[in-house]
C-alpha positions as MATLAB code, in Angstrom:
seq = 'MLVVGNMAAILMGQLAQLNPDLFADKPVLDQDGVRHAGIKNSTVVLKAGFGQITNLAMKLSADDTVESLVFTAKGQSLSNRFEEYAEIVSDNDLATLKPVGLIMTGEESVIRQLTKKFSILS';
ca = [
     130.100   67.809   82.135;
     126.518   66.929   81.125;
     125.719   65.769   84.678;
     127.115   69.012   86.109;
     125.084   71.077   83.651;
     121.895   69.208   84.502;
     122.500   69.580   88.239;
     123.266   73.299   87.856;
     120.065   73.815   85.868;
     117.969   72.033   88.511;
     119.520   74.039   91.345;
     119.229   77.367   89.506;
     115.628   76.702   88.563;
     114.685   76.020   92.175;
     116.634   79.033   93.442;
     114.967   81.290   90.871;
     111.588   80.110   92.133;
     112.603   80.954   95.713;
     114.198   84.268   94.721;
     112.623   85.700   91.535;
     114.787   88.848   91.790;
     117.703   86.816   90.387;
     116.371   87.348   86.873;
     115.102   90.350   84.899;
     111.349   90.998   84.948;
     111.301   91.889   81.252;
     112.759   89.943   78.317;
     116.287   90.847   77.233;
     116.160   90.912   73.429;
     118.854   91.531   70.840;
     118.283   93.439   67.578;
     117.113   90.232   65.902;
     114.434   89.707   68.520;
     116.203   86.707   70.075;
     115.624   86.363   73.814;
     118.736   86.203   76.049;
     119.183   85.059   79.641;
     118.277   87.882   81.993;
     120.309   86.892   85.034;
     121.206   89.914   87.164;
     124.185   88.506   89.108;
     127.255   86.453   88.270;
     127.052   82.715   88.709;
     129.867   80.185   88.842;
     130.127   76.431   89.305;
     132.713   75.470   91.904;
     134.473   72.162   92.484;
     133.887   70.421   95.792;
     133.860   66.958   97.231;
     130.972   65.290   99.011;
     132.361   66.201  102.454;
     132.910   69.855  101.530;
     129.382   70.191  100.145;
     127.891   68.504  103.217;
     129.831   70.716  105.630;
     128.962   73.918  103.771;
     125.282   72.950  103.502;
     125.107   72.270  107.241;
     126.770   75.612  107.977;
     124.393   77.456  105.622;
     121.286   75.847  107.114;
     121.926   77.930  110.244;
     122.777   81.138  108.328;
     119.879   83.567  107.794;
     121.931   85.822  105.499;
     122.370   83.242  102.723;
     119.702   81.323  100.850;
     120.860   77.857   99.814;
     119.712   74.438   98.690;
     121.321   71.159   97.679;
     120.842   68.442   95.098;
     121.837   64.899   95.997;
     122.988   61.680   94.386;
     119.722   60.176   95.621;
     117.823   62.878   93.722;
     119.818   62.132   90.578;
     118.778   58.495   90.785;
     115.036   59.203   91.008;
     114.161   60.875   87.702;
     110.469   61.742   87.388;
     109.644   60.227   90.791;
     109.146   63.359   92.878;
     106.886   61.891   95.576;
     109.369   59.098   96.237;
     112.232   61.616   96.239;
     110.471   63.933   98.727;
     109.713   61.008  101.053;
     113.286   59.693  100.928;
     114.682   63.172  101.626;
     112.425   63.646  104.654;
     113.366   60.194  106.034;
     117.180   60.610  105.810;
     119.984   62.888  106.914;
     122.069   64.906  104.467;
     125.144   62.663  104.538;
     123.046   59.602  103.669;
     121.522   61.434  100.690;
     125.033   62.341   99.420;
     124.853   65.956   98.235;
     126.487   66.460   94.845;
     125.646   70.129   94.351;
     124.813   73.228   96.350;
     123.599   76.630   95.272;
     123.496   79.783   97.349;
     122.684   83.437   97.031;
     123.340   86.398   99.278;
     125.544   89.432   99.648;
     128.566   89.150   97.370;
     131.112   89.632  100.172;
     129.484   86.889  102.261;
     129.367   84.464   99.314;
     133.011   85.184   98.445;
     134.059   84.501  102.034;
     132.114   81.223  102.133;
     133.495   79.975   98.807;
     137.116   81.158   98.930;
     138.390   77.603   99.613;
     136.769   76.235   96.444;
     138.035   76.181   92.855;
     136.046   77.037   89.743;
     134.986   73.952   87.808;
     136.487   74.023   84.343;
];
């Protein structure tokens, strides 16, 4: 589960940079002054195989209504080597890079339709 958590954090961080409206502008504090996550929409981690992720990513790359990005097995293997990672990504197709995670955001009804074949990871 640690690998899934790490991948989800990387994907969410990148998506938040692309779409800052995903999180609250102001800190969400409890009565003790402890800061809490200020995410505005529900998020879930779904189960999918390599082929399912690849197919969905390819479909989403042509869809202007949904913002999406992937993280790959190749990316997992290149910790702290961003320049090498970026070069390898630009020199290969998606299937070769082996996507292991995908994140997307958009209208809830569209996202539900796109993900209805997937199960929640537990």
